Structures are given as structure tokens and as C-alpha cells.
Coordinates of C-alpha atoms in Angstrom, one line a residue:
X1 CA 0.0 0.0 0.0
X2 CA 2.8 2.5 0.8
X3 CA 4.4 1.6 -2.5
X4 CA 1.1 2.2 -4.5
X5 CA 0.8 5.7 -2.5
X6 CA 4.6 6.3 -2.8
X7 CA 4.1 5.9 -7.1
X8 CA 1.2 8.0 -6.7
X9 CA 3.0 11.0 -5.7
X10 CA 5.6 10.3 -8.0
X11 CA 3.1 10.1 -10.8
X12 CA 1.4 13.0 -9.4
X13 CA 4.6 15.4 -9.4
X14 CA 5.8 14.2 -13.2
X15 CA 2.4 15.1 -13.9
X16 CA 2.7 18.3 -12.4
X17 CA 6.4 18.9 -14.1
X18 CA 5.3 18.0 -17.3
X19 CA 2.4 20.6 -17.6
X20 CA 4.2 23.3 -15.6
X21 CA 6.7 22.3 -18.6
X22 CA 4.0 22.7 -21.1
X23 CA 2.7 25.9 -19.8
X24 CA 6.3 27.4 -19.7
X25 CA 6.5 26.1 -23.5
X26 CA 3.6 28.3 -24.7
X27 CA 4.7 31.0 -22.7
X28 CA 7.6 30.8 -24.5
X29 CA 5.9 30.2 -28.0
X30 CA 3.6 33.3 -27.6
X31 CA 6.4 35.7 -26.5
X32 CA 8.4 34.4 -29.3
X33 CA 5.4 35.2 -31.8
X34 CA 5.2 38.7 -30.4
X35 CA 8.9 39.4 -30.9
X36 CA 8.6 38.0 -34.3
X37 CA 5.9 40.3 -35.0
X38 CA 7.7 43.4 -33.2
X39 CA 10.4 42.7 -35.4
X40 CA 8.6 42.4 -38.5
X41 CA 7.3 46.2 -37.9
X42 CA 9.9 47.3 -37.0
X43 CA 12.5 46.7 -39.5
X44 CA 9.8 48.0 -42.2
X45 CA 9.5 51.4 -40.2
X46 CA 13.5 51.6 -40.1
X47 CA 14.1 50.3 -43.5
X48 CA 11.0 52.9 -45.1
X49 CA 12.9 56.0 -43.0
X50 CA 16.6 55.6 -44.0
X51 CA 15.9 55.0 -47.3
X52 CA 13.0 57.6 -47.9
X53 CA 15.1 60.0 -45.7
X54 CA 17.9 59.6 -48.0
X55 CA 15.2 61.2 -50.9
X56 CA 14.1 63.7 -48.7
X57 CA 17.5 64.8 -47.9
X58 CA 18.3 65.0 -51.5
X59 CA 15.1 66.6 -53.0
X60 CA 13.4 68.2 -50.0
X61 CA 17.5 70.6 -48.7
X62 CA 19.6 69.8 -51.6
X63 CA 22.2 67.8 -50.4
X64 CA 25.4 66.3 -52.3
X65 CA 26.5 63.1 -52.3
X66 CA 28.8 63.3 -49.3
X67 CA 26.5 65.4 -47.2
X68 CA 23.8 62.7 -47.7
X69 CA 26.6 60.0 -46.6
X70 CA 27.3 61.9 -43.6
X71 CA 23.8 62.3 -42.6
X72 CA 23.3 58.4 -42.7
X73 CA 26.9 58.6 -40.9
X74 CA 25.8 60.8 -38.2
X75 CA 22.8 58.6 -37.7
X76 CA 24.4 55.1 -37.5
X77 CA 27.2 56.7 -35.4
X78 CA 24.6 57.8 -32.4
X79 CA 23.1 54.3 -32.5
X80 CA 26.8 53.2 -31.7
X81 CA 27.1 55.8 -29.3
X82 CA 23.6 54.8 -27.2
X83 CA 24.8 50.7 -27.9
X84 CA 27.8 51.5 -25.4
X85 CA 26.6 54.6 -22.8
X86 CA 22.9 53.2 -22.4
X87 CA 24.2 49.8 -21.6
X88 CA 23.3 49.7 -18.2
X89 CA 20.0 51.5 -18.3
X90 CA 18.5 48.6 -20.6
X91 CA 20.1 46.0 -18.9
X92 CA 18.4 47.7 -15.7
X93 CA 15.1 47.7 -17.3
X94 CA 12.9 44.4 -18.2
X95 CA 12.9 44.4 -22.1
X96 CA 8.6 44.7 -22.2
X97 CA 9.0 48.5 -21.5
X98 CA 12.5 49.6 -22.8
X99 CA 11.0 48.3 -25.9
X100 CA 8.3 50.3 -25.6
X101 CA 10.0 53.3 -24.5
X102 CA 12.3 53.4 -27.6
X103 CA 9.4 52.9 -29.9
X104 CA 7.9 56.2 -28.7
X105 CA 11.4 58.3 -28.8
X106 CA 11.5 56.6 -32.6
X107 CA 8.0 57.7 -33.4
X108 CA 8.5 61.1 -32.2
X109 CA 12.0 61.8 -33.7
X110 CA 10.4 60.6 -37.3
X111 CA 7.7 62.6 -37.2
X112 CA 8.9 65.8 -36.8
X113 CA 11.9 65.4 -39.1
X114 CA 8.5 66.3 -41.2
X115 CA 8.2 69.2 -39.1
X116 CA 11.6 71.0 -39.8
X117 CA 11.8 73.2 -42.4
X118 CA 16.1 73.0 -42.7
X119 CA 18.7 70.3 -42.4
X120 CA 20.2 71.0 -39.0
X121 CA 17.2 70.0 -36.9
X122 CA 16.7 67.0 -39.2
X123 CA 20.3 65.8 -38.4
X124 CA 19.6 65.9 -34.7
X125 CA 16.5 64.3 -34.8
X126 CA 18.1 61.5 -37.1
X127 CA 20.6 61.1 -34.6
X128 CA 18.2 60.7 -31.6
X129 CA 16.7 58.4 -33.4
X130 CA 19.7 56.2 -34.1
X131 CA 19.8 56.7 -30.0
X132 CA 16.1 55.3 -29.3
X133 CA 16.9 52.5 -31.9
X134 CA 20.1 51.5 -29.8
X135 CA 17.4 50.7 -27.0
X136 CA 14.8 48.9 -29.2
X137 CA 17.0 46.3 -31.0
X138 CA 19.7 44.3 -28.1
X139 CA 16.8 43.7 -25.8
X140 CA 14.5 42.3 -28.1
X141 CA 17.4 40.0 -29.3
X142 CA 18.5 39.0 -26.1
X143 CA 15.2 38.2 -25.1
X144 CA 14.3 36.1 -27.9
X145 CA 17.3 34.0 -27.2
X146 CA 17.0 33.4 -23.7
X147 CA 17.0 30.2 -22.5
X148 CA 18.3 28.5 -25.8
X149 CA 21.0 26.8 -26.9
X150 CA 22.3 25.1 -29.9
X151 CA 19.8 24.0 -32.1
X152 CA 16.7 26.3 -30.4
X153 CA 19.2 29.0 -30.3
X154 CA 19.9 28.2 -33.8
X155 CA 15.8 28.3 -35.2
X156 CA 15.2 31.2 -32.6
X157 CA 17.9 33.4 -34.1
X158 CA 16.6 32.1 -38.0
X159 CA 12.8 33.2 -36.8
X160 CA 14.3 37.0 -35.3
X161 CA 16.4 36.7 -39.1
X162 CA 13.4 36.3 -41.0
X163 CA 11.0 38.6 -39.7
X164 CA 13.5 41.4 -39.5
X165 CA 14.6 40.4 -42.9
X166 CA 11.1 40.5 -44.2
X167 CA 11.4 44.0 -43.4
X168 CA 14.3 44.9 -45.1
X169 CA 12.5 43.3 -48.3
X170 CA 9.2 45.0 -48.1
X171 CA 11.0 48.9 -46.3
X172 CA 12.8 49.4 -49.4
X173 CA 10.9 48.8 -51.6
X174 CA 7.8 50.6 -49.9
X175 CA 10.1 53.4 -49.6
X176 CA 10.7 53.6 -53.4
X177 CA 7.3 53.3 -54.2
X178 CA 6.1 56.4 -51.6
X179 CA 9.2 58.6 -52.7
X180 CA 8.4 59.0 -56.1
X181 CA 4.4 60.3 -55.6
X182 CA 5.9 62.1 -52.3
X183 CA 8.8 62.0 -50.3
X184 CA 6.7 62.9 -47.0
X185 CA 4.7 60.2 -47.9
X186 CA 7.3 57.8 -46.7
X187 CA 8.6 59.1 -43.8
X188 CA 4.6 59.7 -42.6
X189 CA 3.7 56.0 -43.4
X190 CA 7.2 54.6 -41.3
X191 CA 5.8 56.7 -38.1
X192 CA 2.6 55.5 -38.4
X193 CA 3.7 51.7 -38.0
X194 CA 5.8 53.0 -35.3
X195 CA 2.6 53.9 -34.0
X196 CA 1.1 50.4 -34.5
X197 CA 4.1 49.2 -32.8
X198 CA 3.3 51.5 -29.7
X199 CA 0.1 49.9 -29.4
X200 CA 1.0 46.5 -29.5
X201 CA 3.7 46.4 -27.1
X202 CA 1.6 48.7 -24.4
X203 CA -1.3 46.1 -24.8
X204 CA 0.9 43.3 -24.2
X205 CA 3.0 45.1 -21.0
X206 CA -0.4 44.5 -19.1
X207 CA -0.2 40.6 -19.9
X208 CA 1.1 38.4 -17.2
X209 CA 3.6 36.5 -18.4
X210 CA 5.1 39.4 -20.1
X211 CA 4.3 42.2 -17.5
X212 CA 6.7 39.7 -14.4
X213 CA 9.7 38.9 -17.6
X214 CA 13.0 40.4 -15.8
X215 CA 15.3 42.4 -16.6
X216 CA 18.4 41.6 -18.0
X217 CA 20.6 42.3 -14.9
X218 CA 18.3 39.7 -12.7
X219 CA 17.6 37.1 -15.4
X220 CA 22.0 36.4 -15.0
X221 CA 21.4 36.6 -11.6
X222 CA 18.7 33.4 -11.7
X223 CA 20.7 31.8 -14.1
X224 CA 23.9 31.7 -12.6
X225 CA 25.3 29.8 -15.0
X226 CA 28.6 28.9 -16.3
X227 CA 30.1 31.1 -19.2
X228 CA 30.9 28.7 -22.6
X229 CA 30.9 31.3 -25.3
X230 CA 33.1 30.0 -28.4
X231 CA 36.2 32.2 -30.2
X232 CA 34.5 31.9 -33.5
X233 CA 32.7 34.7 -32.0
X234 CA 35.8 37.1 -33.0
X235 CA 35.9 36.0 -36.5
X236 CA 32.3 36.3 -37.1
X237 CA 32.6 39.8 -35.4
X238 CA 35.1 40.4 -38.3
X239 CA 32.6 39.5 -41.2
X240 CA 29.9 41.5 -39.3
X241 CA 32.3 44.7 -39.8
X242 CA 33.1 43.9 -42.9
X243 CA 29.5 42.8 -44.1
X244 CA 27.7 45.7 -42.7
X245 CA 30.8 47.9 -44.7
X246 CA 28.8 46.8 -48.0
X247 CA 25.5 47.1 -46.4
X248 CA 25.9 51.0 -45.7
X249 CA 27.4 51.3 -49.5
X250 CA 24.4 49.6 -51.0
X251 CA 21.8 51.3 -48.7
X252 CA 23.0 54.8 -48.4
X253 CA 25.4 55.3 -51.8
X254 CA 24.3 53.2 -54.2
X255 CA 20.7 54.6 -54.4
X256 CA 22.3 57.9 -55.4
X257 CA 24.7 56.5 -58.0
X258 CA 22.0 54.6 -59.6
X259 CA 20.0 58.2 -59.9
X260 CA 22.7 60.3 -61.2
X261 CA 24.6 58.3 -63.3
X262 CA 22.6 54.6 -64.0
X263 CA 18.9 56.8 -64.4
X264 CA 16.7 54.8 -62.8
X265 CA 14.3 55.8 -61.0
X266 CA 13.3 55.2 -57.3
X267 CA 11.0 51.8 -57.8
X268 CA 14.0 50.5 -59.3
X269 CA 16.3 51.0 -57.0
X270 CA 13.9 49.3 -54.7
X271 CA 13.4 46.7 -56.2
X272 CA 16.9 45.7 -56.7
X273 CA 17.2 46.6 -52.6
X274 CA 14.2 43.6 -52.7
X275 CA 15.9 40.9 -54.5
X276 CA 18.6 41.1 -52.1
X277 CA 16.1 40.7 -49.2
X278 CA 14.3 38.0 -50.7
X279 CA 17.3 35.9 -50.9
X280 CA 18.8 37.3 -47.2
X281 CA 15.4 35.3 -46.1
X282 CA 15.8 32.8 -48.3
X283 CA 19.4 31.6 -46.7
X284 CA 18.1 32.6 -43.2
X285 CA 15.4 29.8 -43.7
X286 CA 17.6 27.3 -45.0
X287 CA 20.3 28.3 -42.0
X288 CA 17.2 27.6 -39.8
X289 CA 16.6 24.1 -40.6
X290 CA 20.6 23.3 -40.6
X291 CA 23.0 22.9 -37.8
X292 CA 26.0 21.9 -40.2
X293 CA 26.9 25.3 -40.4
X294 CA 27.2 26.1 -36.6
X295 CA 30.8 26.1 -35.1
X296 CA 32.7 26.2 -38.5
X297 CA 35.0 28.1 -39.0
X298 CA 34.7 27.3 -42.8
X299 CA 31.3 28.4 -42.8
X300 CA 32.3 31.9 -41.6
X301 CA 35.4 32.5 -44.1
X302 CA 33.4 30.7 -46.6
X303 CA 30.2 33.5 -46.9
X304 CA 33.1 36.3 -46.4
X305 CA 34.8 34.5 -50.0
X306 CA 31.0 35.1 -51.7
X307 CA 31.0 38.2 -50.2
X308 CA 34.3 39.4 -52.3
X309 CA 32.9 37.4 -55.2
X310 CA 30.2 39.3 -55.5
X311 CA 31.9 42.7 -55.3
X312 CA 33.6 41.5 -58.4
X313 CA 31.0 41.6 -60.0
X314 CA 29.5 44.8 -58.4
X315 CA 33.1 46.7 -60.4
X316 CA 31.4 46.6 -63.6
X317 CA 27.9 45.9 -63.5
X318 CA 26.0 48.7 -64.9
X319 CA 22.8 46.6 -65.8
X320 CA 19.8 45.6 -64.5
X321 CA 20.9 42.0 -65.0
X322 CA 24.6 42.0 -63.6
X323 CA 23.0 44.8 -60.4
X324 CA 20.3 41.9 -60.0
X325 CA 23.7 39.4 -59.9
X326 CA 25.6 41.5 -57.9
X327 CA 22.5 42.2 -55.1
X328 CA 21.4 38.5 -55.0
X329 CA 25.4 37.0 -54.2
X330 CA 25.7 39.8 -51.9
X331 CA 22.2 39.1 -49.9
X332 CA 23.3 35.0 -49.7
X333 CA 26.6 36.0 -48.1
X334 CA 25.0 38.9 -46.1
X335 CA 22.4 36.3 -44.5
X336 CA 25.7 34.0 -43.9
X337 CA 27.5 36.7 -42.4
X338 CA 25.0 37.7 -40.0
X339 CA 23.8 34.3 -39.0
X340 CA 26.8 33.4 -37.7
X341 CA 27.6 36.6 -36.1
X342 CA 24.4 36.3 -34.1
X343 CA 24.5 32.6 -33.3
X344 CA 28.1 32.3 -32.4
X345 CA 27.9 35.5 -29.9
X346 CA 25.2 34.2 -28.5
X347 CA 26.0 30.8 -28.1
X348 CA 26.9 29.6 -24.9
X349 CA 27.1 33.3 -23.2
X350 CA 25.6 34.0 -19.9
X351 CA 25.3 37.7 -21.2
X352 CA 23.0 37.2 -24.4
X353 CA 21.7 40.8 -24.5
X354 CA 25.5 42.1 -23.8
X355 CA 26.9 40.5 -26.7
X356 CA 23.6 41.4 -29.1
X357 CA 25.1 45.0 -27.8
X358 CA 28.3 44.2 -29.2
X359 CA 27.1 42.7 -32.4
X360 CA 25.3 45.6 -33.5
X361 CA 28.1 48.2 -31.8
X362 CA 30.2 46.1 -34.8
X363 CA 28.4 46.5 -37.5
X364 CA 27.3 49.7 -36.8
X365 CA 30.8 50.7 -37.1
X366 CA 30.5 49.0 -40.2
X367 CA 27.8 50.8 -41.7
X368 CA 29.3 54.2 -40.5
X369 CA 32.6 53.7 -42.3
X370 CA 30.9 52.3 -45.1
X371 CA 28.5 55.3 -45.5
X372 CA 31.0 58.1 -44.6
X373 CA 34.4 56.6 -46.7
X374 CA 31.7 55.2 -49.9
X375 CA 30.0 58.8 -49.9
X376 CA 33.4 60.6 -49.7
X377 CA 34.9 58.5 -52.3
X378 CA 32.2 58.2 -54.5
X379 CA 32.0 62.3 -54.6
X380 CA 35.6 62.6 -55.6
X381 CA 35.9 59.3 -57.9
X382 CA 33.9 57.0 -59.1
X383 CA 30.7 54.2 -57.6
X384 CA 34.0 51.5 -59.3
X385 CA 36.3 52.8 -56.5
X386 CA 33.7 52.7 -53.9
X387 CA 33.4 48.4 -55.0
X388 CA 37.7 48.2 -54.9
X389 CA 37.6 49.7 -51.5
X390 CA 34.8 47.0 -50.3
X391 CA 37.0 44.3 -52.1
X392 CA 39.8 45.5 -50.4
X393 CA 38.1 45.8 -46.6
X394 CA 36.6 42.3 -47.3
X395 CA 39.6 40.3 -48.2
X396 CA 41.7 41.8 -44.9
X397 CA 38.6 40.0 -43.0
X398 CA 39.4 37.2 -44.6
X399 CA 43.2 37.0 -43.8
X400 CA 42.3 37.8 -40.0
X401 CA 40.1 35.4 -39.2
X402 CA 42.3 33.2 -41.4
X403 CA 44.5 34.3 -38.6
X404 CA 42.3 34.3 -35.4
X405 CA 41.8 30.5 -36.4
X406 CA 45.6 29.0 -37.0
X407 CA 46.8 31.1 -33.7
X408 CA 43.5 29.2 -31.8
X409 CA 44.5 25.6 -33.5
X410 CA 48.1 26.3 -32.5
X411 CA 46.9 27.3 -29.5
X412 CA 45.1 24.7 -28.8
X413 CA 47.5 21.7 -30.0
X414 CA 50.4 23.3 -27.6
X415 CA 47.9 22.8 -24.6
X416 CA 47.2 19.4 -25.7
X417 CA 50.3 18.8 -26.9

């Protein structure tokens, strides 16, 4: 009779594990759909705003080339700036409302950059908004990462890929559309799905399960777990740099080259900004449903050699067909680049939302050199010298993590040695 009892209770408390278990699962599942979505949103508001700001800048004050690349500059360089000196305010703060909080400082900033009526106040508000953006993205990734290793980490990081990708495709290509019947048009629509954004996130701050999530600083407190982060994490930090270098050219330069000297118009440009998103997403699924690439080092200096391949081709190509060649290599080894940026910082870190911070700090500085050196350059020479110096910053990637790896290896065979 005891024994019966005894395997009652035993019964009774796997029972009891299992659906505590389950119910943590959907938690889980439903904050993951919201992030999704938040990141969906959001990447189409950002995405619509550079681009369409880059217009408005040009047709709306008048500015060259250069002053347009420092603009973008300015703005990707306050982003950096709020990655490193708000660190400890978000980490302070549970990610429901710091999320929330950055999503009204980025609504406001965008719509009165409408407001203005010269280019001084526009650069200001362009750089608070790269401020209230460096708030809105590292806590939303480490959040969505939480808990997971391996291969959840790996599908969690390939869902946060996709949706944010998804933006990319559809921001652009929004943007070009709404520039050419009104510039204004495009800022106004990327505020108003700020807005929606607003919305969603104070409606979901009164839910429960969200409304008791901790802050960063306490959730490494409960965890009190043991640190196992990989070094691949410094190579991949190398092709983030070197990845987001491109990015910044093809975002904030390219667009005006193809005005001035290709002639096509904005929906073009747009679209060609949308093949490479539609194959970024493409790879991020397929990088989803594969674990083969995760702790290679090939994989890493493999989407960095693609990467210079397809700057190759970017030297000459002057043609819709070559641009469409040139924009779908560079968004497979973009999506390759950033995958295993993301995944191999986060992986095995007690810190997730530290390192997001130092992922995006990366290619931030990335996209600011990029922007500022491609703008300068491309003022003063040619869009064909703008693609040698990307060839040039992309192959030194390659011979330093080349580097990184052999000292690790030798590293590693003296201490087994």
C-alpha cells in the first residue's frame, strides 16, 4: 500500500512537471510570436525611413552626395554611441518597457523630421533616433534568445532573421514606391507603423507573463550559469564589420549613383534593394533548418569569400541583369555573415543581450565607415572605387580570421600537446 501511495505521488509530481513544462513552453511560443511580429514592424518602419530620408534629404534641402553620406553617418554613429553609454539602463530595465519606450522616442523623432523646415534639426532628430533605436533592438534580441542553446538557439535566431529580414525586403521597396508620388509620404507612413508598434507592445506590457519577464541584470542573476561562449565569435565579429561595410554602400550610396549616373528611378532602386532581401530570407530559412553550419570556422570564411565574389562583380555591372547578380550573391553571403555573427555570440554566453550589444556596436561601425568613406569617395571618384575599396576591406577580413583561427588551432595543440 505504501508503494502504491509512494508511485502516486511520483506520478502526481511528473504530472505536475510535465504541464508546468508545457505551460512554460507556450509561454515561451507566444512571447516568441510577439517578438517575431515586433520585429517584423519594426524593421519595415526603419528600413522605409533611411531609405525615404535619403530622398528627402536629397530633393526636400539639396544635399550632395557626401553630405547625404554623412547624414546616414551621423545617424548610425549615435546608434553606436547609445549601444555603449545606455548599456546599463537597458540591462536595468525588463525588455517589455525599454522596448516600448524606444518605440515612442522613434515615433516622435520621425515625425517631426516632417516638421523642420532645414537640415540642421533634421540631423539631430536623425541622430536621436539612431539613439532610441540603440534601446529597441539588443533587448528584443536577447530576449528572444533566452534560454536557448544550440539548435533552439539556432531556429530562434533564423525566426528574429526572417521577420526582421522580411522587413528589409518589403521597407525598401515601400520606400521607393512612396518617394516617387511624395517624399513625405514615406517618412509619414514609417511613423505611423511605429505607432502600431506603440500599441502592441503597451497592450501586451499588461499581460502576465510578459508584464513579471525580468530584466536583463536579474535574469543572470537566476541563471547563474557557467560562461561557454566559443572564439568563433571574433571572426564572425570580423565579417559583421566587414559585411555591414557593404551594407551601408548599398543602402546609403548606391541609391544615389543609380539616380545620377545609372537613371533609374526610385522603384528600381527598390526593387533591386528587394531581390537582395528575398534571398537574405531565403538563406536565413535554410540556416534555420541546418545545424552543419554552426561552429565552422569554414562556414564563416566561406560567406566572407561570396562576399568578395560578389563585389567582383559589383566593379562593372551597370545593368539591371549584372545589379540583380551582384544584389542576390551579396544578400546569400550577407544572411551567412549575420547568421553566424548572431549565433556564435550568443551561443553559450551567460550575457546574451550584452553580446547582441556588441554585435550591433560592430556593424554599426561597419555601416558608418561604409556610409561616410563610400559617400566621400564616391563624390571625388567613381561608384567602381567605392566596390575596390569593399574588395579590399573584405579580403583583410578574410586573412584575419584566417589568422584568429591558425593562432586558436596552434593554440590549442600546444595545450594538448
Amino acid at each position: 500500500m505504501v508503494r502504491i501511495i509512494r508511485n502516486q505521488q511520483i506520478n502526481l509530481a511528473i504530472r505536475s512537471k510535465n504541464l508546468y513544462n508545457e505551460n512554460m513552453l507556450q509561454k515561451i511560443k507566444r512571447q516568441t510570436l510577439l517578438l517575431i511580429m515586433i520585429s517584423f514592424l519594426g524593421q519595415v518602419s526603419i528600413s522605409i525611413i533611411n531609405l525615404g530620408l535619403i530622398f528627402y534629404m536629397r530633393d526636400v534641402f539639396r544635399l550632395n552626395p557626401q553630405s547625404i553620406g554623412l547624414f546616414a553617418a551621423l545617424f548610425s554613429a549615435s546608434y553606436f554611441v547609445g549601444l555603449l553609454s545606455l548599456k546599463r539602463f537597458v540591462s536595468a530595465i525588463p525588455p517589455p518597457k525599454t522596448i516600448l519606450f524606444a518605440a515612442v522616442g522613434m515615433f516622435f523623432c520621425g515625425t517631426a523630421i516632417l516638421v523642420v523646415k532645414s537640415a540642421l534639426p533634421a540631423y539631430v532628430l536623425y541622430a536621436l533616433y539612431g539613439m532610441f533605436m540603440s534601446i529597441f533592438w539588443p533587448p528584443l534580441m536577447g530576449w528572444i534568445s533566452r534560454k536557448k542553446e544550440k539548435k533552439e538557439l539556432g531556429q530562434a535566431i533564423s525566426y528574429f532573421n526572417i521577420s526582421w529580414s522580411g522587413g528589409i525586403i518589403l521597407g525598401p521597396f515601400f520606400a521607393g514606391m512612396l518617394a516617387e508620388r511624395s517624399v513625405d509620404y514615406a517618412i509619414g507612413s514609417a511613423s505611423a507603423i511605429m505607432l502600431i508598434i506603440i500599441v502592441i507592445m503597451a497592450v501586451a506590457s499588461g499581460i502576465t507573463s510578459i508584464k513579471t519577464i525580468p530584466s536583463n541584470h536579474l535574469h543572470k542573476k537566476e541563471q547563474n550559469q557557467k560562461d561557454e561562449s566559443t572564439y568563433l565569435r571574433y571572426t564572425s565579429w570580423i565579417g559583421i564589420f566587414s559585411g555591414y561595410f557593404v551594407y551601408g554602400i548599398t543602402m546609403n550610396i548606391f541609391p544615389i549613383y543609380a539616380q545620377d549616373v545609372l537613371n533609374y528611378p526610385e522603384s528600381t532602386i527598390g526593387l533591386l534593394l528587394l531581390i537582395r532581401g528575398l534571398f537574405t530570407v531565403f538563406l536565413f530559412i535554410l540556416m534555420g533548418k541546418t545545424h552543419v553550419w554552426q561552429f565552422r570556422i569554414s562556414s564563416i570564411v566561406g560567406f566572407q569569400i561570396l562576399l568578395a565574389g560578389s563585389l567582383l562583380i559589383g566593379l562593372t555591372a551597370d545593368t539591371i541583369s549584372l545589379l540583380t547578380i551582384f544584389f542576390i550573391l551579396f544578400g546569400v553571403s550577407f544572411s551567412g555573415i549575420y547568421t553566424n555573427s548572431i549565433f556564435h555570440g550568443a551561443a553559450g554566453s551567460t550575457d546574451r543581450e550584452h553580446r547582441m550589444v556588441i554585435h550591433e556596436a560592430i556593424l554599426t561601425t561597419g555601416m558608418v565607415a561604409g556610409s561616410l568613406s563610400g559617400g566621400i569617395l564616391y563624390q571625388r571618384m567613381s561608384f567602381s572605387s567605392v566596390m575596390i575599396l569593399c574588395l579590399i576591406i573584405t579580403a583583410a577580413a578574410v586573412v584575419v580570421q584566417i589568422a584568429i583561427f591558425l593562432t586558436k588551432r596552434k593554440s590549442a595543440e600546444l595545450e594538448t600537446g
